[in-house]
């Protein structure tokens, strides 16, 4: 591999060298700015007043993302590995909306597509010092997946039955006009969110609501117990906390003292 | 036992063979459709527009449930065991409403009865891969039953006393017009649901409300502590994760390598 | 001690004999009825319609409570121990309101005093099968008292500071008109109750509110962690689960196989 | 060091002698009064009615705080250590607002600055019996910092994405008029606060809201699991629970039997 491609790979994909760290931070700043821009653009008064400023910033960010995407494809030996990875697809989706808007127009749809740029904020999870912790969290959640699914499924069953009951008790014409609406209310209540846009008004409805609320208050303990038990099992030492990326296949999560990629065998510091 | 009855038993009651699995999934799909139908039917505009479609779908599902119920009764050696079991009663209750409606009429009542069909969704808890987890959950909850009851009872006592206090402080004429209403508000508040349809307006009432809220925030820890402690005691290995059902007495929860029913001694693979 | 006094003591104060259990259950039923009566009486329409029925029930319950109080005082060797105990004071307070009303009148005040009758529901905690569990709960809470107080105090400090900040940001004239009101809103928000009667409307106010909410969501873990850790330390075997009461000094919480009162030395089965 | 300075240091900075305890309690009372005054002053009707009373109390408290600040500076050998410490800055900031108001006027700004006085309530964390517990709490939180930050960051990412989605689904004109507003709503919902000032009205919006709520209900377990695991690791014995302060460098957290300051080596009881 040519020297400059190797060097660029290290800068773009990793964060263990000073220039690699600088690239990552600069990229995060650009992503943050692009996210803030999408937000501000959605405020009508600002969009009307600063239309041209938004237009220019829009294309500046698109240019930066385009260059970054091309460099990422060029500096890797097997570009397909990057292009079809999660981050590769996110990078592409967050780069093209401006081009689509330029060629096809369509303001409303365009805005919707541009919001895809927000997906880029997942990149922040790659910041070195949070890699270990976030992987522990994800690993604990993954191990509790079946338990949490069973729990959430039980919550949904309770909401479907209680929602139907509330519809029968409160009757048509109010906030419990049909069953899907009653189930929505039931989820709002059981999860202790409680908007208050819909609330029971009959004494029996309020009695059932009280039972639903106390149930929700009681069963919130279940997922906590599950994750607590799972979390205390996790050990910190087995999880790598570096940002090494294979120059060949883009695999991450190498051991801290790994010399070769554990997937394709390519030398890591080559 | 005749071959076809034995074979049907295995298909209908168990999920360890391919055809058994297919039957279970098909049944879940029908149940899901019937649940969605009950929901959609409750939306007035849809009910008026698609009256005949609903009518036909109604009878199609009733027919399927009727056939399934008859097969379940026929293929078991001791039908009473099934008929008077939890799922047997649910199956019967979710099949007959259409017949009742046909013979007696009465739209509103009929709809209420038809909602019983929702109880069938409990069947999903029998899906093989969730049996182990859901039984662990139920077992942990059952072991914490006395503790959780004491806790919930304490919550109710606090709500009754605090509700009466709020009625005295806020007085008649507002949202705290009588004690049951005040207690309802108190449950809404202590469980951190907080609809906002009723809210204190006097300074003293707001002070007491603040104390109730902070109390509720503090004691939410209690059920969590109980379930956490109980949950971490559970061990996974002792709980069977198969769907074998005795052909004689319908007993479930057999050990994974069980040869005979642990209740009646009937051979399991006979 | 005379035989009948001894016998009555066992019936009234304990629940280990059949007649003792019957007395306890009958008393709980009367308390429950009296609580329901107080609630129903607070509903204006019912109070007007069934005035005489309420009046008669009122005096019937007062009569029962009076007899019970006199018997409790008579059957114990050291009446002062009972009269000045928690339950003794509650029993007296829940008996006298009707007499006060008879001699002095004053409807509104009278109702407030009668609500004291609700305190009697604490008696339910003496039901045998919940004694062990409720004492474990109380014991776990008592051991976490200092930790929970520190936590709740931190919550109050956060609310005072954040409330003042919100008052400065949102300004006068709205829901954050003065600091106590802002602090009330802050407690409503941090405890995740969220009535919605007061809500920020300025962008900066909403940003601060978001931070408060995420903080509240994050620190709810703290009391849970405290109680969980404390609760798993508790052992069940050391807590007595009988209802023996000393005939002399009314001390409870005797060991299951205790022969003498551990406080005054009086023989328990004498 | 002169005797009176040594004596005053012990009284002002420590709470192990009777006079030291009295000083601490008196100071807490003054702080509490000053906090209540700031709150009451914010209520317009009271401020107008009792203007002079507030004015006098204001200056009385300022005088007390001024004397205390001067004494604290005088009785310590290295005044800079105190002046630039957290409590030193808080003490100064809470003393000067009245003087600023006297020389420069400006009612509104003045009130904002005076609110800084609230920061003094942190002093209560120095009350002897809570020092141990609060340090354990802070220590547990500090050790979970990275984990909790990753969790809260994940919550913010979810809110940004779900908020944008809700803006696209619910459209302009309602409560989801722009993305920042939608994100605000999303935080309100995910943290189960649920004000209800903004609520979805389209069926699809309500479906997404339901998913957000159930997600929020499920992931509340994560910080709890983190803190629980961390908290049970903490041991009580290693944390000092005295209020000794070095007369030279103001260092706290000395071991209970320490003879010399562990930072500067100055003798503690000198």
PDB file of N, CA, C and O in Angstrom, chain B residues 67-120:
ATOM      1  N   UNK B  67     -63.159 -24.923  15.176  1.00  0.00           N
ATOM      2  CA  UNK B  67     -62.487 -26.157  14.759  1.00  0.00           C
ATOM      3  C   UNK B  67     -61.326 -26.460  15.706  1.00  0.00           C
ATOM      4  O   UNK B  67     -61.162 -27.596  16.173  1.00  0.00           O
ATOM      5  N   UNK B  68     -60.534 -25.440  16.023  1.00  0.00           N
ATOM      6  CA  UNK B  68     -59.378 -25.652  16.895  1.00  0.00           C
ATOM      7  C   UNK B  68     -59.824 -26.185  18.255  1.00  0.00           C
ATOM      8  O   UNK B  68     -59.226 -27.121  18.791  1.00  0.00           O
ATOM      9  N   UNK B  69     -60.903 -25.589  18.807  1.00  0.00           N
ATOM     10  CA  UNK B  69     -61.380 -26.000  20.127  1.00  0.00           C
ATOM     11  C   UNK B  69     -61.820 -27.456  20.116  1.00  0.00           C
ATOM     12  O   UNK B  69     -61.472 -28.229  21.029  1.00  0.00           O
ATOM     13  N   UNK B  70     -62.579 -27.846  19.054  1.00  0.00           N
ATOM     14  CA  UNK B  70     -63.058 -29.231  18.963  1.00  0.00           C
ATOM     15  C   UNK B  70     -61.878 -30.189  18.864  1.00  0.00           C
ATOM     16  O   UNK B  70     -61.826 -31.213  19.561  1.00  0.00           O
ATOM     17  N   UNK B  71     -60.873 -29.840  18.032  1.00  0.00           N
ATOM     18  CA  UNK B  71     -59.697 -30.698  17.876  1.00  0.00           C
ATOM     19  C   UNK B  71     -58.953 -30.859  19.199  1.00  0.00           C
ATOM     20  O   UNK B  71     -58.509 -31.954  19.558  1.00  0.00           O
ATOM     21  N   UNK B  72     -58.813 -29.767  19.939  1.00  0.00           N
ATOM     22  CA  UNK B  72     -58.119 -29.824  21.218  1.00  0.00           C
ATOM     23  C   UNK B  72     -58.831 -30.784  22.175  1.00  0.00           C
ATOM     24  O   UNK B  72     -58.186 -31.542  22.903  1.00  0.00           O
ATOM     25  N   UNK B  73     -60.170 -30.729  22.181  1.00  0.00           N
ATOM     26  CA  UNK B  73     -60.934 -31.602  23.077  1.00  0.00           C
ATOM     27  C   UNK B  73     -60.801 -33.057  22.629  1.00  0.00           C
ATOM     28  O   UNK B  73     -60.631 -33.960  23.454  1.00  0.00           O
ATOM     29  N   UNK B  74     -60.833 -33.281  21.305  1.00  0.00           N
ATOM     30  CA  UNK B  74     -60.818 -34.655  20.780  1.00  0.00           C
ATOM     31  C   UNK B  74     -59.482 -35.351  20.993  1.00  0.00           C
ATOM     32  O   UNK B  74     -59.435 -36.556  21.272  1.00  0.00           O
ATOM     33  N   UNK B  75     -58.380 -34.602  20.829  1.00  0.00           N
ATOM     34  CA  UNK B  75     -57.078 -35.270  20.797  1.00  0.00           C
ATOM     35  C   UNK B  75     -56.465 -35.508  22.172  1.00  0.00           C
ATOM     36  O   UNK B  75     -55.348 -35.995  22.269  1.00  0.00           O
ATOM     37  N   UNK B  76     -57.168 -35.151  23.232  1.00  0.00           N
ATOM     38  CA  UNK B  76     -56.599 -35.378  24.555  1.00  0.00           C
ATOM     39  C   UNK B  76     -57.381 -36.487  25.252  1.00  0.00           C
ATOM     40  O   UNK B  76     -58.585 -36.624  25.073  1.00  0.00           O
ATOM     41  N   UNK B  77     -56.656 -37.310  26.030  1.00  0.00           N
ATOM     42  CA  UNK B  77     -57.302 -38.457  26.662  1.00  0.00           C
ATOM     43  C   UNK B  77     -58.276 -38.039  27.760  1.00  0.00           C
ATOM     44  O   UNK B  77     -59.317 -38.639  27.956  1.00  0.00           O
ATOM     45  N   UNK B  78     -57.894 -37.030  28.538  1.00  0.00           N
ATOM     46  CA  UNK B  78     -58.785 -36.563  29.606  1.00  0.00           C
ATOM     47  C   UNK B  78     -59.253 -35.146  29.283  1.00  0.00           C
ATOM     48  O   UNK B  78     -58.689 -34.178  29.809  1.00  0.00           O
ATOM     49  N   UNK B  79     -60.269 -34.999  28.417  1.00  0.00           N
ATOM     50  CA  UNK B  79     -60.695 -33.667  27.941  1.00  0.00           C
ATOM     51  C   UNK B  79     -60.960 -32.677  29.070  1.00  0.00           C
ATOM     52  O   UNK B  79     -60.702 -31.484  28.934  1.00  0.00           O
ATOM     53  N   UNK B  80     -61.437 -33.159  30.223  1.00  0.00           N
ATOM     54  CA  UNK B  80     -61.752 -32.240  31.330  1.00  0.00           C
ATOM     55  C   UNK B  80     -60.531 -31.432  31.747  1.00  0.00           C
ATOM     56  O   UNK B  80     -60.638 -30.266  32.130  1.00  0.00           O
ATOM     57  N   UNK B  81     -59.359 -32.068  31.708  1.00  0.00           N
ATOM     58  CA  UNK B  81     -58.128 -31.386  32.106  1.00  0.00           C
ATOM     59  C   UNK B  81     -57.911 -30.141  31.263  1.00  0.00           C
ATOM     60  O   UNK B  81     -57.441 -29.118  31.751  1.00  0.00           O
ATOM     61  N   UNK B  82     -58.223 -30.253  29.948  1.00  0.00           N
ATOM     62  CA  UNK B  82     -58.065 -29.095  29.063  1.00  0.00           C
ATOM     63  C   UNK B  82     -59.198 -28.091  29.237  1.00  0.00           C
ATOM     64  O   UNK B  82     -58.973 -26.886  29.385  1.00  0.00           O
ATOM     65  N   UNK B  83     -60.444 -28.633  29.257  1.00  0.00           N
ATOM     66  CA  UNK B  83     -61.624 -27.753  29.273  1.00  0.00           C
ATOM     67  C   UNK B  83     -61.618 -26.815  30.476  1.00  0.00           C
ATOM     68  O   UNK B  83     -61.970 -25.638  30.365  1.00  0.00           O
ATOM     69  N   UNK B  84     -61.197 -27.321  31.625  1.00  0.00           N
ATOM     70  CA  UNK B  84     -61.229 -26.493  32.833  1.00  0.00           C
ATOM     71  C   UNK B  84     -59.890 -25.847  33.180  1.00  0.00           C
ATOM     72  O   UNK B  84     -59.733 -25.269  34.245  1.00  0.00           O
ATOM     73  N   UNK B  85     -58.911 -25.971  32.248  1.00  0.00           N
ATOM     74  CA  UNK B  85     -57.639 -25.287  32.475  1.00  0.00           C
ATOM     75  C   UNK B  85     -57.787 -23.815  32.079  1.00  0.00           C
ATOM     76  O   UNK B  85     -58.775 -23.421  31.453  1.00  0.00           O
ATOM     77  N   UNK B  86     -56.803 -22.982  32.435  1.00  0.00           N
ATOM     78  CA  UNK B  86     -56.845 -21.556  32.111  1.00  0.00           C
ATOM     79  C   UNK B  86     -57.032 -21.330  30.618  1.00  0.00           C
ATOM     80  O   UNK B  86     -57.935 -20.610  30.187  1.00  0.00           O
ATOM     81  N   UNK B  87     -56.175 -22.003  29.807  1.00  0.00           N
ATOM     82  CA  UNK B  87     -56.239 -21.790  28.364  1.00  0.00           C
ATOM     83  C   UNK B  87     -57.524 -22.370  27.778  1.00  0.00           C
ATOM     84  O   UNK B  87     -58.072 -21.837  26.808  1.00  0.00           O
ATOM     85  N   UNK B  88     -58.039 -23.443  28.383  1.00  0.00           N
ATOM     86  CA  UNK B  88     -59.285 -24.037  27.899  1.00  0.00           C
ATOM     87  C   UNK B  88     -60.442 -23.065  28.035  1.00  0.00           C
ATOM     88  O   UNK B  88     -61.240 -22.884  27.109  1.00  0.00           O
ATOM     89  N   UNK B  89     -60.528 -22.422  29.200  1.00  0.00           N
ATOM     90  CA  UNK B  89     -61.611 -21.468  29.440  1.00  0.00           C
ATOM     91  C   UNK B  89     -61.456 -20.252  28.525  1.00  0.00           C
ATOM     92  O   UNK B  89     -62.423 -19.771  27.934  1.00  0.00           O
ATOM     93  N   UNK B  90     -60.207 -19.760  28.375  1.00  0.00           N
ATOM     94  CA  UNK B  90     -59.955 -18.619  27.486  1.00  0.00           C
ATOM     95  C   UNK B  90     -60.363 -18.976  26.065  1.00  0.00           C
ATOM     96  O   UNK B  90     -61.024 -18.180  25.379  1.00  0.00           O
ATOM     97  N   UNK B  91     -59.999 -20.192  25.595  1.00  0.00           N
ATOM     98  CA  UNK B  91     -60.333 -20.614  24.227  1.00  0.00           C
ATOM     99  C   UNK B  91     -61.845 -20.641  24.025  1.00  0.00           C
ATOM    100  O   UNK B  91     -62.351 -20.174  22.997  1.00  0.00           O
ATOM    101  N   UNK B  92     -62.565 -21.174  25.010  1.00  0.00           N
ATOM    102  CA  UNK B  92     -64.022 -21.249  24.908  1.00  0.00           C
ATOM    103  C   UNK B  92     -64.630 -19.836  24.883  1.00  0.00           C
ATOM    104  O   UNK B  92     -65.438 -19.505  24.011  1.00  0.00           O
ATOM    105  N   UNK B  93     -64.204 -19.003  25.832  1.00  0.00           N
ATOM    106  CA  UNK B  93     -64.752 -17.652  25.937  1.00  0.00           C
ATOM    107  C   UNK B  93     -64.497 -16.827  24.676  1.00  0.00           C
ATOM    108  O   UNK B  93     -65.305 -15.971  24.317  1.00  0.00           O
ATOM    109  N   UNK B  94     -63.367 -17.087  24.013  1.00  0.00           N
ATOM    110  CA  UNK B  94     -63.047 -16.295  22.828  1.00  0.00           C
ATOM    111  C   UNK B  94     -63.703 -16.863  21.569  1.00  0.00           C
ATOM    112  O   UNK B  94     -63.630 -16.271  20.507  1.00  0.00           O
ATOM    113  N   UNK B  95     -64.386 -18.009  21.688  1.00  0.00           N
ATOM    114  CA  UNK B  95     -65.034 -18.626  20.524  1.00  0.00           C
ATOM    115  C   UNK B  95     -66.525 -18.325  20.491  1.00  0.00           C
ATOM    116  O   UNK B  95     -67.101 -18.093  19.433  1.00  0.00           O
ATOM    117  N   UNK B  96     -67.173 -18.318  21.667  1.00  0.00           N
ATOM    118  CA  UNK B  96     -68.632 -18.262  21.693  1.00  0.00           C
ATOM    119  C   UNK B  96     -69.290 -16.899  21.429  1.00  0.00           C
ATOM    120  O   UNK B  96     -70.450 -16.867  21.034  1.00  0.00           O
ATOM    121  N   UNK B  97     -68.588 -15.744  21.612  1.00  0.00           N
ATOM    122  CA  UNK B  97     -69.313 -14.474  21.490  1.00  0.00           C
ATOM    123  C   UNK B  97     -70.101 -14.334  20.187  1.00  0.00           C
ATOM    124  O   UNK B  97     -71.245 -13.858  20.207  1.00  0.00           O
ATOM    125  N   UNK B  98     -69.521 -14.754  19.052  1.00  0.00           N
ATOM    126  CA  UNK B  98     -70.219 -14.604  17.774  1.00  0.00           C
ATOM    127  C   UNK B  98     -71.526 -15.384  17.784  1.00  0.00           C
ATOM    128  O   UNK B  98     -72.551 -14.919  17.277  1.00  0.00           O
ATOM    129  N   UNK B  99     -71.512 -16.577  18.369  1.00  0.00           N
ATOM    130  CA  UNK B  99     -72.738 -17.390  18.431  1.00  0.00           C
ATOM    131  C   UNK B  99     -73.777 -16.703  19.305  1.00  0.00           C
ATOM    132  O   UNK B  99     -74.959 -16.639  18.961  1.00  0.00           O
ATOM    133  N   UNK B 100     -73.323 -16.171  20.452  1.00  0.00           N
ATOM    134  CA  UNK B 100     -74.251 -15.455  21.333  1.00  0.00           C
ATOM    135  C   UNK B 100     -74.887 -14.294  20.590  1.00  0.00           C
ATOM    136  O   UNK B 100     -76.096 -14.090  20.632  1.00  0.00           O
ATOM    137  N   UNK B 101     -74.030 -13.529  19.868  1.00  0.00           N
ATOM    138  CA  UNK B 101     -74.533 -12.387  19.114  1.00  0.00           C
ATOM    139  C   UNK B 101     -75.533 -12.822  18.050  1.00  0.00           C
ATOM    140  O   UNK B 101     -76.540 -12.138  17.803  1.00  0.00           O
ATOM    141  N   UNK B 102     -75.274 -13.970  17.429  1.00  0.00           N
ATOM    142  CA  UNK B 102     -76.157 -14.464  16.369  1.00  0.00           C
ATOM    143  C   UNK B 102     -77.545 -14.801  16.921  1.00  0.00           C
ATOM    144  O   UNK B 102     -78.558 -14.491  16.321  1.00  0.00           O
ATOM    145  N   UNK B 103     -77.563 -15.418  18.095  1.00  0.00           N
ATOM    146  CA  UNK B 103     -78.843 -15.873  18.650  1.00  0.00           C
ATOM    147  C   UNK B 103     -79.570 -14.808  19.465  1.00  0.00           C
ATOM    148  O   UNK B 103     -80.778 -14.733  19.490  1.00  0.00           O
ATOM    149  N   UNK B 104     -78.812 -13.952  20.163  1.00  0.00           N
ATOM    150  CA  UNK B 104     -79.462 -13.016  21.072  1.00  0.00           C
ATOM    151  C   UNK B 104     -79.379 -11.559  20.626  1.00  0.00           C
ATOM    152  O   UNK B 104     -80.088 -10.719  21.123  1.00  0.00           O
ATOM    153  N   UNK B 105     -78.466 -11.230  19.682  1.00  0.00           N
ATOM    154  CA  UNK B 105     -78.313  -9.827  19.283  1.00  0.00           C
ATOM    155  C   UNK B 105     -77.664  -9.013  20.387  1.00  0.00           C
ATOM    156  O   UNK B 105     -76.950  -9.549  21.243  1.00  0.00           O
ATOM    157  N   UNK B 106     -77.908  -7.691  20.385  1.00  0.00           N
ATOM    158  CA  UNK B 106     -77.339  -6.840  21.452  1.00  0.00           C
ATOM    159  C   UNK B 106     -75.933  -6.401  21.099  1.00  0.00           C
ATOM    160  O   UNK B 106     -74.960  -6.961  21.575  1.00  0.00           O
ATOM    161  N   UNK B 107     -75.839  -5.355  20.276  1.00  0.00           N
ATOM    162  CA  UNK B 107     -74.549  -4.927  19.739  1.00  0.00           C
ATOM    163  C   UNK B 107     -73.515  -4.564  20.812  1.00  0.00           C
ATOM    164  O   UNK B 107     -72.412  -5.099  20.825  1.00  0.00           O
ATOM    165  N   UNK B 108     -73.898  -3.690  21.735  1.00  0.00           N
ATOM    166  CA  UNK B 108     -72.908  -3.170  22.675  1.00  0.00           C
ATOM    167  C   UNK B 108     -72.340  -4.265  23.576  1.00  0.00           C
ATOM    168  O   UNK B 108     -71.138  -4.409  23.729  1.00  0.00           O
ATOM    169  N   UNK B 109     -73.259  -5.034  24.155  1.00  0.00           N
ATOM    170  CA  UNK B 109     -72.848  -6.123  25.024  1.00  0.00           C
ATOM    171  C   UNK B 109     -71.974  -7.091  24.243  1.00  0.00           C
ATOM    172  O   UNK B 109     -70.921  -7.541  24.715  1.00  0.00           O
ATOM    173  N   UNK B 110     -72.414  -7.375  23.003  1.00  0.00           N
ATOM    174  CA  UNK B 110     -71.700  -8.308  22.152  1.00  0.00           C
ATOM    175  C   UNK B 110     -70.251  -7.890  21.983  1.00  0.00           C
ATOM    176  O   UNK B 110     -69.327  -8.710  22.105  1.00  0.00           O
ATOM    177  N   UNK B 111     -70.058  -6.593  21.715  1.00  0.00           N
ATOM    178  CA  UNK B 111     -68.706  -6.103  21.494  1.00  0.00           C
ATOM    179  C   UNK B 111     -67.838  -6.342  22.734  1.00  0.00           C
ATOM    180  O   UNK B 111     -66.685  -6.761  22.645  1.00  0.00           O
ATOM    181  N   UNK B 112     -68.451  -6.076  23.896  1.00  0.00           N
ATOM    182  CA  UNK B 112     -67.736  -6.280  25.156  1.00  0.00           C
ATOM    183  C   UNK B 112     -67.278  -7.727  25.290  1.00  0.00           C
ATOM    184  O   UNK B 112     -66.139  -8.011  25.657  1.00  0.00           O
ATOM    185  N   UNK B 113     -68.199  -8.649  24.962  1.00  0.00           N
ATOM    186  CA  UNK B 113     -67.852 -10.064  25.096  1.00  0.00           C
ATOM    187  C   UNK B 113     -66.769 -10.440  24.096  1.00  0.00           C
ATOM    188  O   UNK B 113     -65.838 -11.178  24.411  1.00  0.00           O
ATOM    189  N   UNK B 114     -66.898  -9.885  22.866  1.00  0.00           N
ATOM    190  CA  UNK B 114     -65.928 -10.251  21.836  1.00  0.00           C
ATOM    191  C   UNK B 114     -64.512  -9.833  22.232  1.00  0.00           C
ATOM    192  O   UNK B 114     -63.529 -10.440  21.821  1.00  0.00           O
ATOM    193  N   UNK B 115     -64.421  -8.777  23.051  1.00  0.00           N
ATOM    194  CA  UNK B 115     -63.106  -8.309  23.499  1.00  0.00           C
ATOM    195  C   UNK B 115     -62.384  -9.388  24.311  1.00  0.00           C
ATOM    196  O   UNK B 115     -61.169  -9.354  24.463  1.00  0.00           O
ATOM    197  N   UNK B 116     -63.161 -10.355  24.825  1.00  0.00           N
ATOM    198  CA  UNK B 116     -62.545 -11.464  25.562  1.00  0.00           C
ATOM    199  C   UNK B 116     -61.536 -12.201  24.687  1.00  0.00           C
ATOM    200  O   UNK B 116     -60.625 -12.856  25.186  1.00  0.00           O
ATOM    201  N   UNK B 117     -61.750 -12.088  23.364  1.00  0.00           N
ATOM    202  CA  UNK B 117     -60.829 -12.746  22.437  1.00  0.00           C
ATOM    203  C   UNK B 117     -59.385 -12.310  22.667  1.00  0.00           C
ATOM    204  O   UNK B 117     -58.445 -13.038  22.374  1.00  0.00           O
ATOM    205  N   UNK B 118     -59.221 -11.086  23.206  1.00  0.00           N
ATOM    206  CA  UNK B 118     -57.876 -10.567  23.460  1.00  0.00           C
ATOM    207  C   UNK B 118     -57.095 -11.459  24.415  1.00  0.00           C
ATOM    208  O   UNK B 118     -55.875 -11.518  24.370  1.00  0.00           O
ATOM    209  N   UNK B 119     -57.832 -12.148  25.304  1.00  0.00           N
ATOM    210  CA  UNK B 119     -57.153 -12.997  26.283  1.00  0.00           C
ATOM    211  C   UNK B 119     -56.288 -14.042  25.605  1.00  0.00           C
ATOM    212  O   UNK B 119     -55.333 -14.548  26.178  1.00  0.00           O
ATOM    213  N   UNK B 120     -56.647 -14.360  24.352  1.00  0.00           N
ATOM    214  CA  UNK B 120     -55.881 -15.377  23.620  1.00  0.00           C
ATOM    215  C   UNK B 120     -54.423 -14.988  23.437  1.00  0.00           C
ATOM    216  O   UNK B 120     -53.575 -15.850  23.190  1.00  0.00           O
TER     217      UNK B 120
END
